[in-house]
């Protein structure tokens, strides 16, 4: 009991049923961190409630349906009566028990959530490309939706940072990435909190918005764009003209495809053989974005087609592994893609992993193409081309996107060697 409080007298003054509303108003002010001063009003007061206030204050409480009481007057009465020398706040704490300050509790909880999410701020500072994802987390309240308490959020965020610090990878299985980050190989399974938060960042790293449409193929493509595969069979890459060899069954299969002038689809499983030798050597390997380029090359050039790899959009884990094998073996990579913002983002992501030279994929080639083809209206969010800072201004100036299909004749001429050497990487 508070020092000096006469609880018996205090309950006679304020402890009755007809003054309970008054104590409740004081309690709510204390919970909200508001001062216990000024007046409070009870609408629709009963006669008994009005008489109780009159007895408490020693004067008429007015007429009408509303009852207004000065908290300062009540404070003065309980002090003067000796029931609670420390005033109304002390009286309420004796009658109702300790009252927590909600504002303090809310501030403490907010600070705990901020501390839990602080590693994400550090991550975004280290990797500015994740800034939009970090803002998306706050805008959607995604972390709080995935974790019920700040303590849960702390563990989740720490695992999330470990996942993203491992990206991009060079062909890591999703389960292994999950095990490395959390000790649980299923932590990145669909629907798990860590998977949901990681996917938003993965999409941004791949040049897309953090919220995807969520289909299985979209999720698979997003992970593949940062070098993570969900399994070794669903990830594949399309190629034509790779020499192949005789050391392994896969190398012999590639050699037979080259001899027949046919494209070949290689899975990540097939590309995972340690002794695989596809015979690329130190020669050039051209890389395109769209399968139509590779199909036309096979149709027109057949067995004479030089090594050509197709990304089919964002590079899969299999594509990244094939290009890694080629670059490690000394091959010179040359890339061509769509002249639009998506094409530039794909090329930028590839540039972060490999050294490659543009294959008719710079500002000069874009302006040249505009003189002979009619493209579509350029849309989307602009981005710099890491290999040619003049390309973005050129695209913005003309506002036209040009897909690879529109410049097929020039690409086929390059592959066939029917062009001046200055155009060939």
PDB file of N, CA and C in Angstrom, residues 34-122:
ATOM      1  N   UNK A  34      -1.114  10.478 -20.327  1.00  0.00           N
ATOM      2  CA  UNK A  34      -1.678  11.826 -20.334  1.00  0.00           C
ATOM      3  C   UNK A  34      -1.788  12.342 -18.899  1.00  0.00           C
ATOM      4  N   UNK A  35      -1.760  13.672 -18.710  1.00  0.00           N
ATOM      5  CA  UNK A  35      -1.858  14.217 -17.344  1.00  0.00           C
ATOM      6  C   UNK A  35      -3.251  14.004 -16.764  1.00  0.00           C
ATOM      7  N   UNK A  36      -3.290  13.784 -15.455  1.00  0.00           N
ATOM      8  CA  UNK A  36      -4.569  13.593 -14.759  1.00  0.00           C
ATOM      9  C   UNK A  36      -5.022  14.956 -14.233  1.00  0.00           C
ATOM     10  N   UNK A  37      -5.406  15.805 -15.164  1.00  0.00           N
ATOM     11  CA  UNK A  37      -5.887  17.157 -14.851  1.00  0.00           C
ATOM     12  C   UNK A  37      -7.038  17.487 -15.780  1.00  0.00           C
ATOM     13  N   UNK A  38      -7.682  18.634 -15.533  1.00  0.00           N
ATOM     14  CA  UNK A  38      -8.794  19.037 -16.372  1.00  0.00           C
ATOM     15  C   UNK A  38     -10.070  18.321 -15.977  1.00  0.00           C
ATOM     16  N   UNK A  39     -11.011  18.264 -16.908  1.00  0.00           N
ATOM     17  CA  UNK A  39     -12.335  17.711 -16.610  1.00  0.00           C
ATOM     18  C   UNK A  39     -12.603  16.468 -17.441  1.00  0.00           C
ATOM     19  N   UNK A  40     -13.461  15.603 -16.893  1.00  0.00           N
ATOM     20  CA  UNK A  40     -13.959  14.438 -17.617  1.00  0.00           C
ATOM     21  C   UNK A  40     -15.477  14.500 -17.595  1.00  0.00           C
ATOM     22  N   UNK A  41     -16.108  13.965 -18.641  1.00  0.00           N
ATOM     23  CA  UNK A  41     -17.561  14.055 -18.761  1.00  0.00           C
ATOM     24  C   UNK A  41     -18.155  12.676 -19.001  1.00  0.00           C
ATOM     25  N   UNK A  42     -19.230  12.402 -18.302  1.00  0.00           N
ATOM     26  CA  UNK A  42     -19.986  11.163 -18.480  1.00  0.00           C
ATOM     27  C   UNK A  42     -21.345  11.517 -19.070  1.00  0.00           C
ATOM     28  N   UNK A  43     -21.610  11.045 -20.281  1.00  0.00           N
ATOM     29  CA  UNK A  43     -22.915  11.300 -20.895  1.00  0.00           C
ATOM     30  C   UNK A  43     -23.916  10.256 -20.416  1.00  0.00           C
ATOM     31  N   UNK A  44     -25.158  10.718 -20.284  1.00  0.00           N
ATOM     32  CA  UNK A  44     -26.207   9.792 -19.839  1.00  0.00           C
ATOM     33  C   UNK A  44     -26.007   9.324 -18.424  1.00  0.00           C
ATOM     34  N   UNK A  45     -25.516  10.209 -17.536  1.00  0.00           N
ATOM     35  CA  UNK A  45     -25.253   9.819 -16.150  1.00  0.00           C
ATOM     36  C   UNK A  45     -26.561   9.499 -15.428  1.00  0.00           C
ATOM     37  N   UNK A  46     -26.510   8.499 -14.584  1.00  0.00           N
ATOM     38  CA  UNK A  46     -27.684   8.138 -13.788  1.00  0.00           C
ATOM     39  C   UNK A  46     -27.785   9.058 -12.568  1.00  0.00           C
ATOM     40  N   UNK A  47     -28.945   9.027 -11.909  1.00  0.00           N
ATOM     41  CA  UNK A  47     -29.129   9.834 -10.711  1.00  0.00           C
ATOM     42  C   UNK A  47     -28.152   9.403  -9.620  1.00  0.00           C
ATOM     43  N   UNK A  48     -27.908   8.101  -9.502  1.00  0.00           N
ATOM     44  CA  UNK A  48     -26.993   7.602  -8.474  1.00  0.00           C
ATOM     45  C   UNK A  48     -25.562   8.078  -8.733  1.00  0.00           C
ATOM     46  N   UNK A  49     -25.145   8.097  -9.993  1.00  0.00           N
ATOM     47  CA  UNK A  49     -23.801   8.568 -10.333  1.00  0.00           C
ATOM     48  C   UNK A  49     -23.668  10.066 -10.020  1.00  0.00           C
ATOM     49  N   UNK A  50     -24.724  10.831 -10.273  1.00  0.00           N
ATOM     50  CA  UNK A  50     -24.693  12.253  -9.978  1.00  0.00           C
ATOM     51  C   UNK A  50     -24.618  12.493  -8.455  1.00  0.00           C
ATOM     52  N   UNK A  51     -25.403  11.749  -7.692  1.00  0.00           N
ATOM     53  CA  UNK A  51     -25.398  11.909  -6.241  1.00  0.00           C
ATOM     54  C   UNK A  51     -24.044  11.510  -5.641  1.00  0.00           C
ATOM     55  N   UNK A  52     -23.407  10.457  -6.214  1.00  0.00           N
ATOM     56  CA  UNK A  52     -22.097  10.032  -5.706  1.00  0.00           C
ATOM     57  C   UNK A  52     -21.065  11.141  -5.885  1.00  0.00           C
ATOM     58  N   UNK A  53     -21.094  11.846  -7.017  1.00  0.00           N
ATOM     59  CA  UNK A  53     -20.156  12.948  -7.250  1.00  0.00           C
ATOM     60  C   UNK A  53     -20.459  14.105  -6.302  1.00  0.00           C
ATOM     61  N   UNK A  54     -21.726  14.356  -6.060  1.00  0.00           N
ATOM     62  CA  UNK A  54     -22.095  15.433  -5.142  1.00  0.00           C
ATOM     63  C   UNK A  54     -21.581  15.147  -3.739  1.00  0.00           C
ATOM     64  N   UNK A  55     -21.699  13.880  -3.300  1.00  0.00           N
ATOM     65  CA  UNK A  55     -21.185  13.534  -1.986  1.00  0.00           C
ATOM     66  C   UNK A  55     -19.665  13.660  -1.932  1.00  0.00           C
ATOM     67  N   UNK A  56     -18.995  13.270  -3.035  1.00  0.00           N
ATOM     68  CA  UNK A  56     -17.529  13.340  -3.085  1.00  0.00           C
ATOM     69  C   UNK A  56     -17.035  14.782  -3.015  1.00  0.00           C
ATOM     70  N   UNK A  57     -17.653  15.677  -3.783  1.00  0.00           N
ATOM     71  CA  UNK A  57     -17.163  17.053  -3.888  1.00  0.00           C
ATOM     72  C   UNK A  57     -17.848  18.002  -2.903  1.00  0.00           C
ATOM     73  N   UNK A  58     -18.984  17.568  -2.324  1.00  0.00           N
ATOM     74  CA  UNK A  58     -19.665  18.400  -1.350  1.00  0.00           C
ATOM     75  C   UNK A  58     -20.433  19.547  -1.957  1.00  0.00           C
ATOM     76  N   UNK A  59     -20.876  19.391  -3.213  1.00  0.00           N
ATOM     77  CA  UNK A  59     -21.668  20.437  -3.843  1.00  0.00           C
ATOM     78  C   UNK A  59     -22.516  19.833  -4.937  1.00  0.00           C
ATOM     79  N   UNK A  60     -23.486  20.604  -5.416  1.00  0.00           N
ATOM     80  CA  UNK A  60     -24.361  20.136  -6.469  1.00  0.00           C
ATOM     81  C   UNK A  60     -23.562  19.886  -7.745  1.00  0.00           C
ATOM     82  N   UNK A  61     -23.966  18.849  -8.445  1.00  0.00           N
ATOM     83  CA  UNK A  61     -23.243  18.466  -9.671  1.00  0.00           C
ATOM     84  C   UNK A  61     -23.922  18.988 -10.928  1.00  0.00           C
ATOM     85  N   UNK A  62     -24.826  19.923 -10.807  1.00  0.00           N
ATOM     86  CA  UNK A  62     -25.484  20.486 -11.967  1.00  0.00           C
ATOM     87  C   UNK A  62     -26.635  19.621 -12.432  1.00  0.00           C
ATOM     88  N   UNK A  63     -27.251  20.062 -13.513  1.00  0.00           N
ATOM     89  CA  UNK A  63     -28.383  19.324 -14.059  1.00  0.00           C
ATOM     90  C   UNK A  63     -28.098  18.935 -15.498  1.00  0.00           C
ATOM     91  N   UNK A  64     -28.989  18.186 -16.100  1.00  0.00           N
ATOM     92  CA  UNK A  64     -28.809  17.740 -17.471  1.00  0.00           C
ATOM     93  C   UNK A  64     -28.446  16.271 -17.533  1.00  0.00           C
ATOM     94  N   UNK A  65     -28.263  15.784 -18.769  1.00  0.00           N
ATOM     95  CA  UNK A  65     -27.963  14.358 -18.942  1.00  0.00           C
ATOM     96  C   UNK A  65     -26.476  14.059 -18.816  1.00  0.00           C
ATOM     97  N   UNK A  66     -25.608  15.055 -18.957  1.00  0.00           N
ATOM     98  CA  UNK A  66     -24.163  14.855 -18.857  1.00  0.00           C
ATOM     99  C   UNK A  66     -23.659  15.282 -17.493  1.00  0.00           C
ATOM    100  N   UNK A  67     -22.630  14.591 -17.047  1.00  0.00           N
ATOM    101  CA  UNK A  67     -22.032  14.883 -15.747  1.00  0.00           C
ATOM    102  C   UNK A  67     -20.554  15.191 -15.968  1.00  0.00           C
ATOM    103  N   UNK A  68     -20.139  16.419 -15.635  1.00  0.00           N
ATOM    104  CA  UNK A  68     -18.750  16.839 -15.815  1.00  0.00           C
ATOM    105  C   UNK A  68     -18.095  17.006 -14.454  1.00  0.00           C
ATOM    106  N   UNK A  69     -16.905  16.417 -14.313  1.00  0.00           N
ATOM    107  CA  UNK A  69     -16.192  16.431 -13.038  1.00  0.00           C
ATOM    108  C   UNK A  69     -14.778  16.941 -13.256  1.00  0.00           C
ATOM    109  N   UNK A  70     -14.359  17.859 -12.392  1.00  0.00           N
ATOM    110  CA  UNK A  70     -12.980  18.364 -12.451  1.00  0.00           C
ATOM    111  C   UNK A  70     -12.061  17.396 -11.717  1.00  0.00           C
ATOM    112  N   UNK A  71     -11.076  16.852 -12.434  1.00  0.00           N
ATOM    113  CA  UNK A  71     -10.110  15.948 -11.800  1.00  0.00           C
ATOM    114  C   UNK A  71      -9.246  16.689 -10.790  1.00  0.00           C
ATOM    115  N   UNK A  72      -9.014  17.961 -11.040  1.00  0.00           N
ATOM    116  CA  UNK A  72      -8.232  18.753 -10.086  1.00  0.00           C
ATOM    117  C   UNK A  72      -8.980  18.873  -8.763  1.00  0.00           C
ATOM    118  N   UNK A  73     -10.330  19.030  -8.831  1.00  0.00           N
ATOM    119  CA  UNK A  73     -11.117  19.113  -7.602  1.00  0.00           C
ATOM    120  C   UNK A  73     -11.105  17.781  -6.856  1.00  0.00           C
ATOM    121  N   UNK A  74     -11.223  16.671  -7.596  1.00  0.00           N
ATOM    122  CA  UNK A  74     -11.187  15.360  -6.952  1.00  0.00           C
ATOM    123  C   UNK A  74      -9.838  15.146  -6.286  1.00  0.00           C
ATOM    124  N   UNK A  75      -8.767  15.544  -6.964  1.00  0.00           N
ATOM    125  CA  UNK A  75      -7.422  15.406  -6.404  1.00  0.00           C
ATOM    126  C   UNK A  75      -7.312  16.180  -5.092  1.00  0.00           C
ATOM    127  N   UNK A  76      -7.856  17.379  -5.073  1.00  0.00           N
ATOM    128  CA  UNK A  76      -7.798  18.211  -3.863  1.00  0.00           C
ATOM    129  C   UNK A  76      -8.578  17.569  -2.720  1.00  0.00           C
ATOM    130  N   UNK A  77      -9.737  16.955  -3.038  1.00  0.00           N
ATOM    131  CA  UNK A  77     -10.561  16.332  -2.008  1.00  0.00           C
ATOM    132  C   UNK A  77      -9.840  15.145  -1.368  1.00  0.00           C
ATOM    133  N   UNK A  78      -9.264  14.247  -2.198  1.00  0.00           N
ATOM    134  CA  UNK A  78      -8.625  13.055  -1.623  1.00  0.00           C
ATOM    135  C   UNK A  78      -7.378  13.438  -0.832  1.00  0.00           C
ATOM    136  N   UNK A  79      -6.713  14.514  -1.214  1.00  0.00           N
ATOM    137  CA  UNK A  79      -5.552  14.973  -0.448  1.00  0.00           C
ATOM    138  C   UNK A  79      -6.000  15.542   0.901  1.00  0.00           C
ATOM    139  N   UNK A  80      -7.021  16.416   0.840  1.00  0.00           N
ATOM    140  CA  UNK A  80      -7.470  17.098   2.063  1.00  0.00           C
ATOM    141  C   UNK A  80      -8.115  16.135   3.040  1.00  0.00           C
ATOM    142  N   UNK A  81      -8.732  15.064   2.510  1.00  0.00           N
ATOM    143  CA  UNK A  81      -9.405  14.114   3.384  1.00  0.00           C
ATOM    144  C   UNK A  81      -8.436  13.253   4.176  1.00  0.00           C
ATOM    145  N   UNK A  82      -7.197  13.200   3.724  1.00  0.00           N
ATOM    146  CA  UNK A  82      -6.216  12.325   4.352  1.00  0.00           C
ATOM    147  C   UNK A  82      -6.278  10.895   3.852  1.00  0.00           C
ATOM    148  N   UNK A  83      -7.244  10.608   2.960  1.00  0.00           N
ATOM    149  CA  UNK A  83      -7.353   9.244   2.433  1.00  0.00           C
ATOM    150  C   UNK A  83      -6.177   8.916   1.532  1.00  0.00           C
ATOM    151  N   UNK A  84      -5.689   9.905   0.765  1.00  0.00           N
ATOM    152  CA  UNK A  84      -4.538   9.705  -0.124  1.00  0.00           C
ATOM    153  C   UNK A  84      -3.761  11.010  -0.197  1.00  0.00           C
ATOM    154  N   UNK A  85      -2.846  11.236   0.722  1.00  0.00           N
ATOM    155  CA  UNK A  85      -2.108  12.500   0.760  1.00  0.00           C
ATOM    156  C   UNK A  85      -1.352  12.801  -0.532  1.00  0.00           C
ATOM    157  N   UNK A  86      -1.000  11.756  -1.318  1.00  0.00           N
ATOM    158  CA  UNK A  86      -0.252  11.967  -2.566  1.00  0.00           C
ATOM    159  C   UNK A  86      -1.164  12.251  -3.754  1.00  0.00           C
ATOM    160  N   UNK A  87      -2.477  12.279  -3.522  1.00  0.00           N
ATOM    161  CA  UNK A  87      -3.388  12.716  -4.559  1.00  0.00           C
ATOM    162  C   UNK A  87      -4.110  11.603  -5.296  1.00  0.00           C
ATOM    163  N   UNK A  88      -4.811  12.021  -6.378  1.00  0.00           N
ATOM    164  CA  UNK A  88      -5.710  11.135  -7.107  1.00  0.00           C
ATOM    165  C   UNK A  88      -4.979   9.977  -7.792  1.00  0.00           C
ATOM    166  N   UNK A  89      -3.797  10.251  -8.358  1.00  0.00           N
ATOM    167  CA  UNK A  89      -3.062   9.196  -9.055  1.00  0.00           C
ATOM    168  C   UNK A  89      -2.713   8.060  -8.096  1.00  0.00           C
ATOM    169  N   UNK A  90      -2.240   8.427  -6.906  1.00  0.00           N
ATOM    170  CA  UNK A  90      -1.906   7.404  -5.909  1.00  0.00           C
ATOM    171  C   UNK A  90      -3.153   6.656  -5.478  1.00  0.00           C
ATOM    172  N   UNK A  91      -4.280   7.381  -5.359  1.00  0.00           N
ATOM    173  CA  UNK A  91      -5.532   6.748  -4.960  1.00  0.00           C
ATOM    174  C   UNK A  91      -5.971   5.700  -5.977  1.00  0.00           C
ATOM    175  N   UNK A  92      -5.886   6.035  -7.244  1.00  0.00           N
ATOM    176  CA  UNK A  92      -6.306   5.105  -8.292  1.00  0.00           C
ATOM    177  C   UNK A  92      -5.409   3.871  -8.300  1.00  0.00           C
ATOM    178  N   UNK A  93      -4.142   4.038  -8.074  1.00  0.00           N
ATOM    179  CA  UNK A  93      -3.226   2.892  -8.064  1.00  0.00           C
ATOM    180  C   UNK A  93      -3.540   1.964  -6.895  1.00  0.00           C
ATOM    181  N   UNK A  94      -3.975   2.514  -5.765  1.00  0.00           N
ATOM    182  CA  UNK A  94      -4.346   1.675  -4.626  1.00  0.00           C
ATOM    183  C   UNK A  94      -5.638   0.930  -4.929  1.00  0.00           C
ATOM    184  N   UNK A  95      -6.622   1.614  -5.520  1.00  0.00           N
ATOM    185  CA  UNK A  95      -7.934   1.010  -5.749  1.00  0.00           C
ATOM    186  C   UNK A  95      -7.948   0.038  -6.930  1.00  0.00           C
ATOM    187  N   UNK A  96      -7.161   0.313  -7.977  1.00  0.00           N
ATOM    188  CA  UNK A  96      -7.198  -0.504  -9.196  1.00  0.00           C
ATOM    189  C   UNK A  96      -5.940  -1.332  -9.407  1.00  0.00           C
ATOM    190  N   UNK A  97      -4.930  -1.111  -8.594  1.00  0.00           N
ATOM    191  CA  UNK A  97      -3.677  -1.809  -8.824  1.00  0.00           C
ATOM    192  C   UNK A  97      -2.759  -0.988  -9.721  1.00  0.00           C
ATOM    193  N   UNK A  98      -1.535  -1.451  -9.906  1.00  0.00           N
ATOM    194  CA  UNK A  98      -0.560  -0.717 -10.713  1.00  0.00           C
ATOM    195  C   UNK A  98      -1.063  -0.569 -12.146  1.00  0.00           C
ATOM    196  N   UNK A  99      -0.973   0.633 -12.687  1.00  0.00           N
ATOM    197  CA  UNK A  99      -1.440   0.923 -14.045  1.00  0.00           C
ATOM    198  C   UNK A  99      -0.220   1.149 -14.926  1.00  0.00           C
ATOM    199  N   UNK A 100      -0.129   0.373 -15.989  1.00  0.00           N
ATOM    200  CA  UNK A 100       1.025   0.520 -16.899  1.00  0.00           C
ATOM    201  C   UNK A 100       0.796   1.685 -17.844  1.00  0.00           C
ATOM    202  N   UNK A 101       1.877   2.352 -18.176  1.00  0.00           N
ATOM    203  CA  UNK A 101       1.831   3.459 -19.125  1.00  0.00           C
ATOM    204  C   UNK A 101       1.963   2.887 -20.534  1.00  0.00           C
ATOM    205  N   UNK A 102       0.858   2.909 -21.273  1.00  0.00           N
ATOM    206  CA  UNK A 102       0.884   2.309 -22.609  1.00  0.00           C
ATOM    207  C   UNK A 102       1.885   2.999 -23.518  1.00  0.00           C
ATOM    208  N   UNK A 103       2.007   4.301 -23.384  1.00  0.00           N
ATOM    209  CA  UNK A 103       2.932   5.020 -24.265  1.00  0.00           C
ATOM    210  C   UNK A 103       4.364   4.548 -24.053  1.00  0.00           C
ATOM    211  N   UNK A 104       4.700   4.288 -22.784  1.00  0.00           N
ATOM    212  CA  UNK A 104       6.046   3.782 -22.497  1.00  0.00           C
ATOM    213  C   UNK A 104       6.207   2.379 -23.066  1.00  0.00           C
ATOM    214  N   UNK A 105       5.170   1.547 -22.833  1.00  0.00           N
ATOM    215  CA  UNK A 105       5.229   0.172 -23.338  1.00  0.00           C
ATOM    216  C   UNK A 105       5.317   0.156 -24.863  1.00  0.00           C
ATOM    217  N   UNK A 106       4.525   1.034 -25.494  1.00  0.00           N
ATOM    218  CA  UNK A 106       4.553   1.083 -26.951  1.00  0.00           C
ATOM    219  C   UNK A 106       5.908   1.570 -27.452  1.00  0.00           C
ATOM    220  N   UNK A 107       6.480   2.555 -26.760  1.00  0.00           N
ATOM    221  CA  UNK A 107       7.798   3.051 -27.157  1.00  0.00           C
ATOM    222  C   UNK A 107       8.857   1.959 -27.005  1.00  0.00           C
ATOM    223  N   UNK A 108       8.756   1.197 -25.917  1.00  0.00           N
ATOM    224  CA  UNK A 108       9.713   0.105 -25.703  1.00  0.00           C
ATOM    225  C   UNK A 108       9.556  -0.974 -26.767  1.00  0.00           C
ATOM    226  N   UNK A 109       8.302  -1.281 -27.114  1.00  0.00           N
ATOM    227  CA  UNK A 109       8.073  -2.293 -28.145  1.00  0.00           C
ATOM    228  C   UNK A 109       8.577  -1.806 -29.501  1.00  0.00           C
ATOM    229  N   UNK A 110       8.312  -0.532 -29.800  1.00  0.00           N
ATOM    230  CA  UNK A 110       8.786   0.024 -31.068  1.00  0.00           C
ATOM    231  C   UNK A 110      10.310  -0.014 -31.147  1.00  0.00           C
ATOM    232  N   UNK A 111      10.958   0.305 -30.025  1.00  0.00           N
ATOM    233  CA  UNK A 111      12.425   0.257 -29.998  1.00  0.00           C
ATOM    234  C   UNK A 111      12.926  -1.168 -30.192  1.00  0.00           C
ATOM    235  N   UNK A 112      12.193  -2.143 -29.615  1.00  0.00           N
ATOM    236  CA  UNK A 112      12.600  -3.548 -29.771  1.00  0.00           C
ATOM    237  C   UNK A 112      12.466  -3.996 -31.220  1.00  0.00           C
ATOM    238  N   UNK A 113      11.380  -3.580 -31.896  1.00  0.00           N
ATOM    239  CA  UNK A 113      11.227  -3.929 -33.317  1.00  0.00           C
ATOM    240  C   UNK A 113      12.309  -3.261 -34.163  1.00  0.00           C
ATOM    241  N   UNK A 114      12.616  -1.999 -33.850  1.00  0.00           N
ATOM    242  CA  UNK A 114      13.668  -1.304 -34.600  1.00  0.00           C
ATOM    243  C   UNK A 114      15.009  -1.990 -34.434  1.00  0.00           C
ATOM    244  N   UNK A 115      15.296  -2.423 -33.205  1.00  0.00           N
ATOM    245  CA  UNK A 115      16.560  -3.126 -32.960  1.00  0.00           C
ATOM    246  C   UNK A 115      16.598  -4.448 -33.711  1.00  0.00           C
ATOM    247  N   UNK A 116      15.458  -5.134 -33.757  1.00  0.00           N
ATOM    248  CA  UNK A 116      15.409  -6.417 -34.466  1.00  0.00           C
ATOM    249  C   UNK A 116      15.682  -6.235 -35.947  1.00  0.00           C
ATOM    250  N   UNK A 117      15.211  -5.118 -36.523  1.00  0.00           N
ATOM    251  CA  UNK A 117      15.355  -4.882 -37.967  1.00  0.00           C
ATOM    252  C   UNK A 117      16.627  -4.128 -38.330  1.00  0.00           C
ATOM    253  N   UNK A 118      17.383  -3.683 -37.320  1.00  0.00           N
ATOM    254  CA  UNK A 118      18.591  -2.895 -37.587  1.00  0.00           C
ATOM    255  C   UNK A 118      19.576  -3.583 -38.530  1.00  0.00           C
ATOM    256  N   UNK A 119      19.785  -4.906 -38.436  1.00  0.00           N
ATOM    257  CA  UNK A 119      20.715  -5.544 -39.391  1.00  0.00           C
ATOM    258  C   UNK A 119      20.306  -5.366 -40.847  1.00  0.00           C
ATOM    259  N   UNK A 120      19.002  -5.186 -41.109  1.00  0.00           N
ATOM    260  CA  UNK A 120      18.555  -4.960 -42.482  1.00  0.00           C
ATOM    261  C   UNK A 120      19.020  -3.602 -42.991  1.00  0.00           C
ATOM    262  N   UNK A 121      19.050  -2.617 -42.085  1.00  0.00           N
ATOM    263  CA  UNK A 121      19.559  -1.306 -42.479  1.00  0.00           C
ATOM    264  C   UNK A 121      21.043  -1.395 -42.821  1.00  0.00           C
ATOM    265  N   UNK A 122      21.772  -2.162 -42.020  1.00  0.00           N
ATOM    266  CA  UNK A 122      23.191  -2.350 -42.324  1.00  0.00           C
ATOM    267  C   UNK A 122      23.400  -3.059 -43.650  1.00  0.00           C
TER     268      UNK A 122
END
